[in-house]
Short mmCIF file of C-alpha atoms and ligand atoms in Angstrom, two decimals:
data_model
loop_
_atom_site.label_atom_id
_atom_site.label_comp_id
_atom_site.label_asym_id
_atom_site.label_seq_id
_atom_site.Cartn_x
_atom_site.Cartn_y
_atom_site.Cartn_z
CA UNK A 1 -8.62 -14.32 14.50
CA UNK A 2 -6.31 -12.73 11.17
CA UNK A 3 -3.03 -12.84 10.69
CA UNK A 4 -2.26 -9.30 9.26
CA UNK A 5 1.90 -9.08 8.05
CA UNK A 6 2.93 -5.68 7.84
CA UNK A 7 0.41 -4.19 9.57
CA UNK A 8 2.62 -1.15 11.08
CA UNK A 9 2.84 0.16 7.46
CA UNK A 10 0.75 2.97 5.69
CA UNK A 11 -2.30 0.33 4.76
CA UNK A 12 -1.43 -2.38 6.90
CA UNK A 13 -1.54 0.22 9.92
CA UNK A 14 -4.97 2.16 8.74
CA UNK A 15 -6.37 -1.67 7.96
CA UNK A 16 -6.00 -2.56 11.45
CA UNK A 17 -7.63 0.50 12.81
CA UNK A 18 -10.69 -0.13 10.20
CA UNK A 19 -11.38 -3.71 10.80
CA UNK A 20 -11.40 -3.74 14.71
CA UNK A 21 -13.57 -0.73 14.16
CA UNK A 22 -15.89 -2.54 11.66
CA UNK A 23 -15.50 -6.15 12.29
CA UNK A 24 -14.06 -5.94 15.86
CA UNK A 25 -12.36 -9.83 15.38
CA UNK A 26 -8.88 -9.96 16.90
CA UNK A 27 -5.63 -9.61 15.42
CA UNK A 28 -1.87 -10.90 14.94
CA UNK A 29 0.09 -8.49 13.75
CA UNK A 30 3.34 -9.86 12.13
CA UNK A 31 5.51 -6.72 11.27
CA UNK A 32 9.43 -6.10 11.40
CA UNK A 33 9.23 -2.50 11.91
CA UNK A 34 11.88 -1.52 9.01
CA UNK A 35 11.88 2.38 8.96
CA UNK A 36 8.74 2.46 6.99
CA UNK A 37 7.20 0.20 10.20
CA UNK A 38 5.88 2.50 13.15
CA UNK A 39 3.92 1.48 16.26
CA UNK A 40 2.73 5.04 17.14
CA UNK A 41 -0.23 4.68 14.40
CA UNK A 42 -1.21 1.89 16.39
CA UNK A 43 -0.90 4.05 19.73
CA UNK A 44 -4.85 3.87 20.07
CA UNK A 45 -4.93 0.17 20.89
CA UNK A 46 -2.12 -0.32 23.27
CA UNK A 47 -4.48 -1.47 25.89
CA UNK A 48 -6.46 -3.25 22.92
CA UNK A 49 -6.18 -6.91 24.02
CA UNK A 50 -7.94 -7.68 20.34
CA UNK A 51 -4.76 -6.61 18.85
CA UNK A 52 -1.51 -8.89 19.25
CA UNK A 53 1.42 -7.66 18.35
CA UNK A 54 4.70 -9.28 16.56
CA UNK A 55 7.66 -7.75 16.07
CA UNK A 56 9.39 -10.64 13.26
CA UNK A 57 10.23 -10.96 9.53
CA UNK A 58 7.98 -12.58 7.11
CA UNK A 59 11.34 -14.62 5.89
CA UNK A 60 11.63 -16.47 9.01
CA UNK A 61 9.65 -19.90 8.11
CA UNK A 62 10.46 -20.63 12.35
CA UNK A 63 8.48 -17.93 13.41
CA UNK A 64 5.71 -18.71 11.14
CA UNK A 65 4.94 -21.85 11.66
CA UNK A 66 5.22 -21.26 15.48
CA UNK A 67 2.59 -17.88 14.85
CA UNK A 68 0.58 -20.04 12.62
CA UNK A 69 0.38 -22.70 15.22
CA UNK A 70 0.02 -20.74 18.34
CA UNK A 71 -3.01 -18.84 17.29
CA UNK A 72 -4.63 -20.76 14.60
CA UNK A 73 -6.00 -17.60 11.65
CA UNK A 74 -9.14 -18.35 9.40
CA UNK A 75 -7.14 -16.11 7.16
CA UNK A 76 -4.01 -14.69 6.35
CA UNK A 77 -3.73 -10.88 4.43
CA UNK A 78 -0.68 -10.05 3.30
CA UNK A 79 0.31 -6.37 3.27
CA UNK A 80 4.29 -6.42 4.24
CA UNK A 81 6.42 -5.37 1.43
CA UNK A 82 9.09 -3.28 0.49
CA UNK A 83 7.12 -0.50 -1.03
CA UNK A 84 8.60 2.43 -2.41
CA UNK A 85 9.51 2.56 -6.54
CA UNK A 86 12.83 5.19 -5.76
CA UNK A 87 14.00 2.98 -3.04
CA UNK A 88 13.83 -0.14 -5.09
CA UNK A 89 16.26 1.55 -7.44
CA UNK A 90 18.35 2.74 -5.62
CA UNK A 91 18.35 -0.76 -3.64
CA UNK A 92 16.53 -3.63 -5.04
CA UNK A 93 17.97 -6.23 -3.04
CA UNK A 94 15.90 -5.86 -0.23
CA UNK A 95 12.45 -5.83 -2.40
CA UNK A 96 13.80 -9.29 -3.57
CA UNK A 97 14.05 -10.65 -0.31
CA UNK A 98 10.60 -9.43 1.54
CA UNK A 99 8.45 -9.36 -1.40
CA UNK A 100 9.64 -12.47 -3.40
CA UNK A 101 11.32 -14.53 -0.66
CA UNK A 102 9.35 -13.21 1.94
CA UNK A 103 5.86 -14.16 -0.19
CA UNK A 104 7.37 -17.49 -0.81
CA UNK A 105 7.78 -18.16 2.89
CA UNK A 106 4.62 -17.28 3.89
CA UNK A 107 2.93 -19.25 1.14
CA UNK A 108 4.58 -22.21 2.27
CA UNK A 109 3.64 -21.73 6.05
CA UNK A 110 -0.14 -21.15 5.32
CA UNK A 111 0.42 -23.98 3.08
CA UNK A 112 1.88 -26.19 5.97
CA UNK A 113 -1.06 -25.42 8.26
CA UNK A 114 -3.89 -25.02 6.13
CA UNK A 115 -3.25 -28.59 4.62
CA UNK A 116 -3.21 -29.62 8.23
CA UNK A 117 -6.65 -28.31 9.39
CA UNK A 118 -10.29 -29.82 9.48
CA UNK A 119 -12.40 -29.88 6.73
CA UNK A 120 -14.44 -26.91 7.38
CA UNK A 121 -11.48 -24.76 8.25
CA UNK A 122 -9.80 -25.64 5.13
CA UNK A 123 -12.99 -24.65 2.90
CA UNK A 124 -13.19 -21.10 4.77
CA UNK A 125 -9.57 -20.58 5.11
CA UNK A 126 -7.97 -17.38 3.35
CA UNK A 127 -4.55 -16.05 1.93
CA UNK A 128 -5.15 -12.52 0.74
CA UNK A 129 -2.67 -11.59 -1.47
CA UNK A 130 -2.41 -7.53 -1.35
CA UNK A 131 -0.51 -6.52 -4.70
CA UNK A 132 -0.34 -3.44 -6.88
CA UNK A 133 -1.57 -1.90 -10.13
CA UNK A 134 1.90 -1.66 -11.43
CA UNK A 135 2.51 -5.23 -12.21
CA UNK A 136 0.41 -4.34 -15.07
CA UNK A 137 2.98 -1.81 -16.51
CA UNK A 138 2.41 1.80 -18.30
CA UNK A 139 -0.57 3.20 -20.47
CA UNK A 140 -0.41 5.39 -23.24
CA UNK A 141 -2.65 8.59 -22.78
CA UNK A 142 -5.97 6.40 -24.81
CA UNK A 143 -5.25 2.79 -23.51
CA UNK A 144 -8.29 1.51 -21.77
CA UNK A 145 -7.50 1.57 -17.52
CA UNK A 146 -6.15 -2.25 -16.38
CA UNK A 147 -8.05 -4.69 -16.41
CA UNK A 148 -7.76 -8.32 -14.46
CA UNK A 149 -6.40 -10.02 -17.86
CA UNK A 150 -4.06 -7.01 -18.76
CA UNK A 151 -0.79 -9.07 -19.33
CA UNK A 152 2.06 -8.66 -16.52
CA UNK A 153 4.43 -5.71 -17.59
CA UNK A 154 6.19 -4.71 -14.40
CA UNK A 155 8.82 -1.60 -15.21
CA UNK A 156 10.88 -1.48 -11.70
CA UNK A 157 12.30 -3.44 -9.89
CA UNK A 158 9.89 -2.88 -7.03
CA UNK A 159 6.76 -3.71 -10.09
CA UNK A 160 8.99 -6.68 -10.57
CA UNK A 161 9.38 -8.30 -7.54
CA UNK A 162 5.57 -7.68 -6.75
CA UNK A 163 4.84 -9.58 -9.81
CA UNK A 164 6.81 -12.23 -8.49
CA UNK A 165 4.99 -12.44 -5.84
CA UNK A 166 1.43 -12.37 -7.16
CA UNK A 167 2.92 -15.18 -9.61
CA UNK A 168 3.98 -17.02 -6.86
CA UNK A 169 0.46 -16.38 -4.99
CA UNK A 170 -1.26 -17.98 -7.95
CA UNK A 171 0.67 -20.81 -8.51
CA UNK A 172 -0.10 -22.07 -4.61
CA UNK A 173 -3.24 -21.77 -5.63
CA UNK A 174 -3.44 -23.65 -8.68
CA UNK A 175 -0.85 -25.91 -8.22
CA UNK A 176 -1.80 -26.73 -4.21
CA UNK A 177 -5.30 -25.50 -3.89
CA UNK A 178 -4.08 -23.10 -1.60
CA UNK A 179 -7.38 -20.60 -1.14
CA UNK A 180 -5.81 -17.75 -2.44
CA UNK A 181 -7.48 -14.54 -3.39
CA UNK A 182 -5.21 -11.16 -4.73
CA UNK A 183 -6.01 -7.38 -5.11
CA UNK A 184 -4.25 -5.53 -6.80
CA UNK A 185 -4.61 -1.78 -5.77
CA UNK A 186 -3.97 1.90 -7.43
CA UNK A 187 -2.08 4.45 -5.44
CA UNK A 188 -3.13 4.86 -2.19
CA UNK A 189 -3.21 8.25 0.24
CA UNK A 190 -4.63 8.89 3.78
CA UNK A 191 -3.35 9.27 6.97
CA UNK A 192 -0.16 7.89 8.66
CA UNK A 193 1.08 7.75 4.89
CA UNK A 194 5.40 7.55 5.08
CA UNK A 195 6.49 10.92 4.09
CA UNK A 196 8.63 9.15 1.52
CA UNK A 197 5.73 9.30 -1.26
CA UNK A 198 4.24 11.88 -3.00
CA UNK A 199 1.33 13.42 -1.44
CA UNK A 200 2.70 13.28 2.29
CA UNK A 201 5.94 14.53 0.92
CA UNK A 202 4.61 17.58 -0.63
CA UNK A 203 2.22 18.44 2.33
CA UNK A 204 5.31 18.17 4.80
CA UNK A 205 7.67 19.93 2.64
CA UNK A 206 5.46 22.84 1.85
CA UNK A 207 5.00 22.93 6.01
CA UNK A 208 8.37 23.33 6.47
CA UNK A 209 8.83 25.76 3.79
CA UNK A 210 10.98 23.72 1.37
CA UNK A 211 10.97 22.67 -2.43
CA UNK A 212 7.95 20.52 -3.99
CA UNK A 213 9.99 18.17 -5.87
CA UNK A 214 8.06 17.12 -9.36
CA UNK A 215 9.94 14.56 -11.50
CA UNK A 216 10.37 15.06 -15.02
CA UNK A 217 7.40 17.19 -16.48
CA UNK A 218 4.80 16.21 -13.54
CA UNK A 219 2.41 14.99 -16.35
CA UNK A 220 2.83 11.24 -15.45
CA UNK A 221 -0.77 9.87 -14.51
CA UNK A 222 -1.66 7.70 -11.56
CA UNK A 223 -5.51 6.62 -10.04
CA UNK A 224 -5.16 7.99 -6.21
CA UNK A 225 -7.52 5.71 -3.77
CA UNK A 226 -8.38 7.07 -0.64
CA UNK A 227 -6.79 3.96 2.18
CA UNK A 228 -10.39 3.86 4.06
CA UNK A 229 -11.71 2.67 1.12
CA UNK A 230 -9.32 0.39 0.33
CA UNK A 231 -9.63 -1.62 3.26
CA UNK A 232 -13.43 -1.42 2.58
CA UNK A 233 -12.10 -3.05 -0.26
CA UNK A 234 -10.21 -5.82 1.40
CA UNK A 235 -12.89 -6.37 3.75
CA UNK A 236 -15.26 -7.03 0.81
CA UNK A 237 -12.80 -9.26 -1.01
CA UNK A 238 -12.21 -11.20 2.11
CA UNK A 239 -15.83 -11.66 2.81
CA UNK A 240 -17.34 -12.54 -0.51
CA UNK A 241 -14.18 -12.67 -2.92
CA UNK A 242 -14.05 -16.18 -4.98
CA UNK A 243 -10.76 -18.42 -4.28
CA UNK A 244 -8.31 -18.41 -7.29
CA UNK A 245 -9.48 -14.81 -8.67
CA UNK A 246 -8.10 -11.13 -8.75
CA UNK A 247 -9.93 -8.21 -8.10
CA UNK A 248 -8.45 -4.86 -9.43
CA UNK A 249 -9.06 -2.11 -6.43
CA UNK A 250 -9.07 1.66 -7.62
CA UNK A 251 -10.47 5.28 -7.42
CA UNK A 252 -11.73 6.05 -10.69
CA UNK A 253 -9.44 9.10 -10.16
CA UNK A 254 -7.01 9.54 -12.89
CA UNK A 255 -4.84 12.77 -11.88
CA UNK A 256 -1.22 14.47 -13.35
CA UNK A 257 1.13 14.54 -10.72
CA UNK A 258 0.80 18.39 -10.79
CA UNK A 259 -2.55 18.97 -10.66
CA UNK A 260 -2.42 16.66 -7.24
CA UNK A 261 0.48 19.04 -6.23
CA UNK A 262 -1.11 22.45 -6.98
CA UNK A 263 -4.41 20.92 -5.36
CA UNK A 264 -2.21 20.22 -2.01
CA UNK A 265 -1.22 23.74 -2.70
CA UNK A 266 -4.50 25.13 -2.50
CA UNK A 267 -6.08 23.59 0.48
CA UNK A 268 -2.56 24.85 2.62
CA UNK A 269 -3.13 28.09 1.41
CA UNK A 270 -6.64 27.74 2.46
CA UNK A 271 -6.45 26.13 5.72
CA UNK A 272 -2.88 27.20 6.92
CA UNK A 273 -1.91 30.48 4.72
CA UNK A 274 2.07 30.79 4.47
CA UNK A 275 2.98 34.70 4.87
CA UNK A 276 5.68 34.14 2.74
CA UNK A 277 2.80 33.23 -0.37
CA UNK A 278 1.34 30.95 -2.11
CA UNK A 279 2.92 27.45 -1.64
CA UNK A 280 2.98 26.84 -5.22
CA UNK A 281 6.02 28.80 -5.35
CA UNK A 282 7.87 26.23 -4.11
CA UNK A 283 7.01 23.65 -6.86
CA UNK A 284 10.18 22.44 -8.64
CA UNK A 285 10.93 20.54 -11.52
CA UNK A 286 13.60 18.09 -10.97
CA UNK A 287 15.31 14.95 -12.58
CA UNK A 288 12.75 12.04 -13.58
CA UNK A 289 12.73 8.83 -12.22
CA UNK A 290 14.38 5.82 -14.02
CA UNK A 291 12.05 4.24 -15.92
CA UNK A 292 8.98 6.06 -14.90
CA UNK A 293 5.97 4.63 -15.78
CA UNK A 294 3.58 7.44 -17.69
CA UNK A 295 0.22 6.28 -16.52
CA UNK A 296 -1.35 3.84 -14.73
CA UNK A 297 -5.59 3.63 -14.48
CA UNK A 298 -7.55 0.94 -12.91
CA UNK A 299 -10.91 -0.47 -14.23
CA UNK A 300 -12.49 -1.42 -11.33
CA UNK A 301 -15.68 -3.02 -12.55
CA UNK A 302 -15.17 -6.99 -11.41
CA UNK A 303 -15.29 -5.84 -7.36
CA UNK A 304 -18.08 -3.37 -8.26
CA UNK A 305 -20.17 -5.88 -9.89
CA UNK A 306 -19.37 -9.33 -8.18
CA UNK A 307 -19.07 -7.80 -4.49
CA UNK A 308 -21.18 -4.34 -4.55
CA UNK A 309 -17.82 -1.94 -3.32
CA UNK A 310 -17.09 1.50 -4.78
CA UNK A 311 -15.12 4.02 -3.22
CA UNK A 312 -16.91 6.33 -0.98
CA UNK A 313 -14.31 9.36 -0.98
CA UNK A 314 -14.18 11.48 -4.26
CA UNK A 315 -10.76 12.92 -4.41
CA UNK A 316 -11.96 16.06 -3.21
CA UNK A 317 -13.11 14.89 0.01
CA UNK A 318 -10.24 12.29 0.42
CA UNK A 319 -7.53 14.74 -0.26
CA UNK A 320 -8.47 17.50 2.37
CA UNK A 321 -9.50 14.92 5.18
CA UNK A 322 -5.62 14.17 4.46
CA UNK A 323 -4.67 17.49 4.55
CA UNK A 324 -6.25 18.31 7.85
CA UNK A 325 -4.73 14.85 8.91
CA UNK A 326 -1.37 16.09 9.16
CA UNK A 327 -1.82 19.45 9.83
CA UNK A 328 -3.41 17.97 12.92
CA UNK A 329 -0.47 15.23 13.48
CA UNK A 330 3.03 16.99 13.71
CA UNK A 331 3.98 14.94 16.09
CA UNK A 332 3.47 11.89 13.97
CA UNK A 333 5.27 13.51 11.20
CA UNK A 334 8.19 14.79 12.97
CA UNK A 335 8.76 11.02 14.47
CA UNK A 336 9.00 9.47 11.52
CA UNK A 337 11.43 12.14 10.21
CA UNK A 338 14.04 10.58 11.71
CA UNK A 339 18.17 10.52 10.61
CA UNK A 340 17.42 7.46 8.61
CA UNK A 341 14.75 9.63 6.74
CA UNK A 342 17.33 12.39 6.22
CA UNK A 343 19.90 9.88 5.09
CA UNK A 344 17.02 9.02 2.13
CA UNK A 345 16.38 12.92 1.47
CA UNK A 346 19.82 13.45 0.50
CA UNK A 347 20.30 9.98 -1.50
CA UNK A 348 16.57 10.89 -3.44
CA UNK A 349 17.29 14.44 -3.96
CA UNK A 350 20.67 15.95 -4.00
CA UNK A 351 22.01 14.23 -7.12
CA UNK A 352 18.59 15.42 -8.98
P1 NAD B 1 4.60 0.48 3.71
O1 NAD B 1 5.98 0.53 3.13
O2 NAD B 1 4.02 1.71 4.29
O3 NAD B 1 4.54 -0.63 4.86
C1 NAD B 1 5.12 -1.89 4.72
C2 NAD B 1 5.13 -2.57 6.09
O4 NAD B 1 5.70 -3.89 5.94
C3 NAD B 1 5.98 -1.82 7.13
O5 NAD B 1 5.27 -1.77 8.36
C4 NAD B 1 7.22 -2.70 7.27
O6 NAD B 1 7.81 -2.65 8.56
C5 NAD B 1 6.67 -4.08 6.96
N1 NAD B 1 7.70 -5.01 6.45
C6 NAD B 1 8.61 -4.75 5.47
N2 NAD B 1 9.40 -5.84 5.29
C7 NAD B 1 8.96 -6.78 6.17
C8 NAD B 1 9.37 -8.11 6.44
N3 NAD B 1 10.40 -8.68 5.80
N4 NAD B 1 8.69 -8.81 7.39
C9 NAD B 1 7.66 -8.23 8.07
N5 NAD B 1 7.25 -6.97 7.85
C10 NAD B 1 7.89 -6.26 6.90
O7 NAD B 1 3.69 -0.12 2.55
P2 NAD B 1 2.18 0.23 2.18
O8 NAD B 1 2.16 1.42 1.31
O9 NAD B 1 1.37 0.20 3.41
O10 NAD B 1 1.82 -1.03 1.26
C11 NAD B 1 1.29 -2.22 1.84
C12 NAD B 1 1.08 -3.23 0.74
O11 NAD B 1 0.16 -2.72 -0.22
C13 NAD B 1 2.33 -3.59 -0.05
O12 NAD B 1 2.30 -4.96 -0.34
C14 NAD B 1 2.24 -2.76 -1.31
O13 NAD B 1 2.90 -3.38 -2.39
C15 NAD B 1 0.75 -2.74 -1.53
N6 NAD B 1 0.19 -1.58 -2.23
C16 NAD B 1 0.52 -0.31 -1.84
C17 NAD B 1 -0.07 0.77 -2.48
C18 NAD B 1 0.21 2.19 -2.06
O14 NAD B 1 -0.23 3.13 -2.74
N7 NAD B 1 0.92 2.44 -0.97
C19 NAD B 1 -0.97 0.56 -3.53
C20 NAD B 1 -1.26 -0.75 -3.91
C21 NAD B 1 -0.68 -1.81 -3.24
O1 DAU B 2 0.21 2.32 -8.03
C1 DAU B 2 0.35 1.74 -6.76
C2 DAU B 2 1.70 2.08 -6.20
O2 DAU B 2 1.65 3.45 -5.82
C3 DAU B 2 2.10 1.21 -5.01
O3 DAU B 2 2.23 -0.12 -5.44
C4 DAU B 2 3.43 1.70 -4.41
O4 DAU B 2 3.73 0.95 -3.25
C5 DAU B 2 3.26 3.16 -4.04
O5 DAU B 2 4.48 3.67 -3.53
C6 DAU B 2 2.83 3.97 -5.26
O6 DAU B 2 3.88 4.01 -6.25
P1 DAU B 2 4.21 5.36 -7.06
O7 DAU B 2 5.59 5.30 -7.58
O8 DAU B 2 3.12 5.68 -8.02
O9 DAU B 2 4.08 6.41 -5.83
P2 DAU B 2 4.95 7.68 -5.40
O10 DAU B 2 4.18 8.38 -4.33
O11 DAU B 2 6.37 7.33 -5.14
O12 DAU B 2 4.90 8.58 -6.71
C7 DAU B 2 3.67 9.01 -7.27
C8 DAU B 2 3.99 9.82 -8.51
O13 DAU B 2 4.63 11.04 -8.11
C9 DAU B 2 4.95 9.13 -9.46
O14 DAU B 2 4.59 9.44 -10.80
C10 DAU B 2 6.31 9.74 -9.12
C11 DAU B 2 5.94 11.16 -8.69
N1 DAU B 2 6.83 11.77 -7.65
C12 DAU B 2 7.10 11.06 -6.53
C13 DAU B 2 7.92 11.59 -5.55
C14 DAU B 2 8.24 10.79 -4.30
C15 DAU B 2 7.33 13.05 -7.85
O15 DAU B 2 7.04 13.69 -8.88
N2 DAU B 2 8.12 13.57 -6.87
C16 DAU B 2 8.46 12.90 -5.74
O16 DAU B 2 9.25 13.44 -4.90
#
């Protein structure tokens, strides 16, 4: 079997759907539920007996070992994190803690067993380190997209502790021979996305009929990656991915905040009309973020040529499959819009 952490998350959750889907090879899924944790995407395999389910932290070096021991993974892939850029400044202690100390513990438990298997198990074992464009910092508008050897520039403190953690994933490697392998991903969007980030937060907002909150000029860039294909991604890596290396993971979708707005805008006028208008009226331009990064572009040529994957969603097809995901899942959405999620509304959004 895998050992998935965080696997009741946004990726973590759609990555266990995909691979018992594709693959169909149980799973241990190691997640503490924080708020952005939430069993009911994983509603579909309650009676699944390929999926086990933990409900633990990824600091507790106890529980590990005892996981680690119990069921015996040819491979570990890491997803849990503390993942949202706002949150980690208005809080960065708790990114410290799961994503540095929380790497560093599981490092040292795969290390632990891994060391401790047969020879053959040891050659095919796996730690998949799941990381982030934004370790590489911000482009200017001509920059070429990241590449594998763009130096480390992390900007938040979320970019930072992630960087930690892929530093920390590559020094087990090299210093242990720990068979590590790490992506590192552009934004991601699909279903069962936390309503916390930007394209589930506009979709729900402009639902309920309230403001479409654009930092700062909306011009800032990102690369949006439809999830499926990421954990096509991860599947490939995983398979055929060479120990020690990193593989950049991305859309080849460079988009303005804005225009990714005004396109939500479009398909909800389209496929649920508002008779109060257009739902670009509600589009407002508030306070930017601290330290927001201007652009961010992925050159995702390494995976294409070494392992074969591309995306398979263009934007366009990506971005209304999402659309008609939640307008088909209010009940999801109004679960997960719970008082700790109006507690982060008003600490994200009065004061801009
Ligand atoms: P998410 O915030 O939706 O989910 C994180 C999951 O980790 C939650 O289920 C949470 O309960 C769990 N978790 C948090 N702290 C934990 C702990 N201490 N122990 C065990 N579980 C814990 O995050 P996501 O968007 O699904 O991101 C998953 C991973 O992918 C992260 O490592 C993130 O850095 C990376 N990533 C995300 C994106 C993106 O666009 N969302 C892009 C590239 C990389
Ligand atoms: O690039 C990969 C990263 O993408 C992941 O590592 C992170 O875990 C993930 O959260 C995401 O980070 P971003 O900061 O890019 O995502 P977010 O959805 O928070 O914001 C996307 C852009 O939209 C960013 O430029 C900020 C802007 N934004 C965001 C929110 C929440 C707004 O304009 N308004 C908003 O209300």
């Amino acid at each position: 079997m895998i050992l998935v952490t965080g696997g009741a998350g946004f990726i973590g959750g759609n990555f266990v759907l995909d691979w018992l889907e594709a693959v169909g090879e149980p799973i241990l899924n190691l997640d503490k539920l924080t708020y952005a944790g939430n069993l009911e995407t994983l509603a579909s395999l309650k009676q699944d007996q390929r999926h086990v389910f933990v409900q633990g932290d990824i600091c507790d070096r106890g529980l590990l070992d005892q996981l680690l021991a119990e069921y015996r993974p040819r491979a570990i892939i890491h997803f849990a994190a503390e993942s949202h850029v706002d949150r980690s400044i208005h809080g960065p202690g708790e990114f410290i803690r799961t994503n540095v100390e929380g790497t560093y513990a599981l490092l040292e438990a795969a290390r632990a067993y891994w060391s401790k298997l047969e020879d053959a198990g040891r050659a095919a074992f796996r730690f998949h380190h799941v990381s982030t464009d934004e370790v590489y910092g911000s482009l200017g508008p001509n920059d070429p997209p990241f590449a594998e050897t763009h130096p480390y520039e992390p900007n938040s403190p979320y970019s930072a502790s992630k960087a930690s953690s892929d530093h920390l994933a590559r020094a087990w490697h090299h210093t242990y021979g720990l068979p590590v392998v790490t992506t590192n991903c552009s934004n991601n969007y699909g279903p069962y996305h936390f309503p916390e980030k930007l394209i589930p937060l506009m979709i729900v907002n402009a639902l309920a009929g309230r403001p479409l909150p654009i930092y700062g000029d909306g011009r800032n860039v990102r690369d949006w990656l439809y999830v499926g294909d990421h954990c096509a991604a991860i599947r490939a890596v995983l398979a055929g991915g060479r120990e020690g290396e990193t593989y950049n993971v991305g859309g080849w979708n460079e988009k303005p905040n804005v225009e990714i707005v005004q396109t939500i805008c479009t398909l909800l006028d389209e496929l649920r009309p508002d008779p109060a208008g257009p739902y670009a009226r509600l589009i407002t331009y508030v306070k930017d973020r601290p330290g927001h990064d201007r652009r961010y572009a992925i050159d995702a040529r390494k995976i294409e040529r070494e392992l074969g994957w591309r995306p398979a969603e263009t934007f366009e097809t990506g971005i209304r499959k999402t659309v008609e995901w939640y307008l088909a899942n209010p009940g999801w959405v109004a679960n997960v819009q719970s008082g700790a999620y109006r507690d982060w509304v008003v600490v994200n959004y009065t004061a801009r």
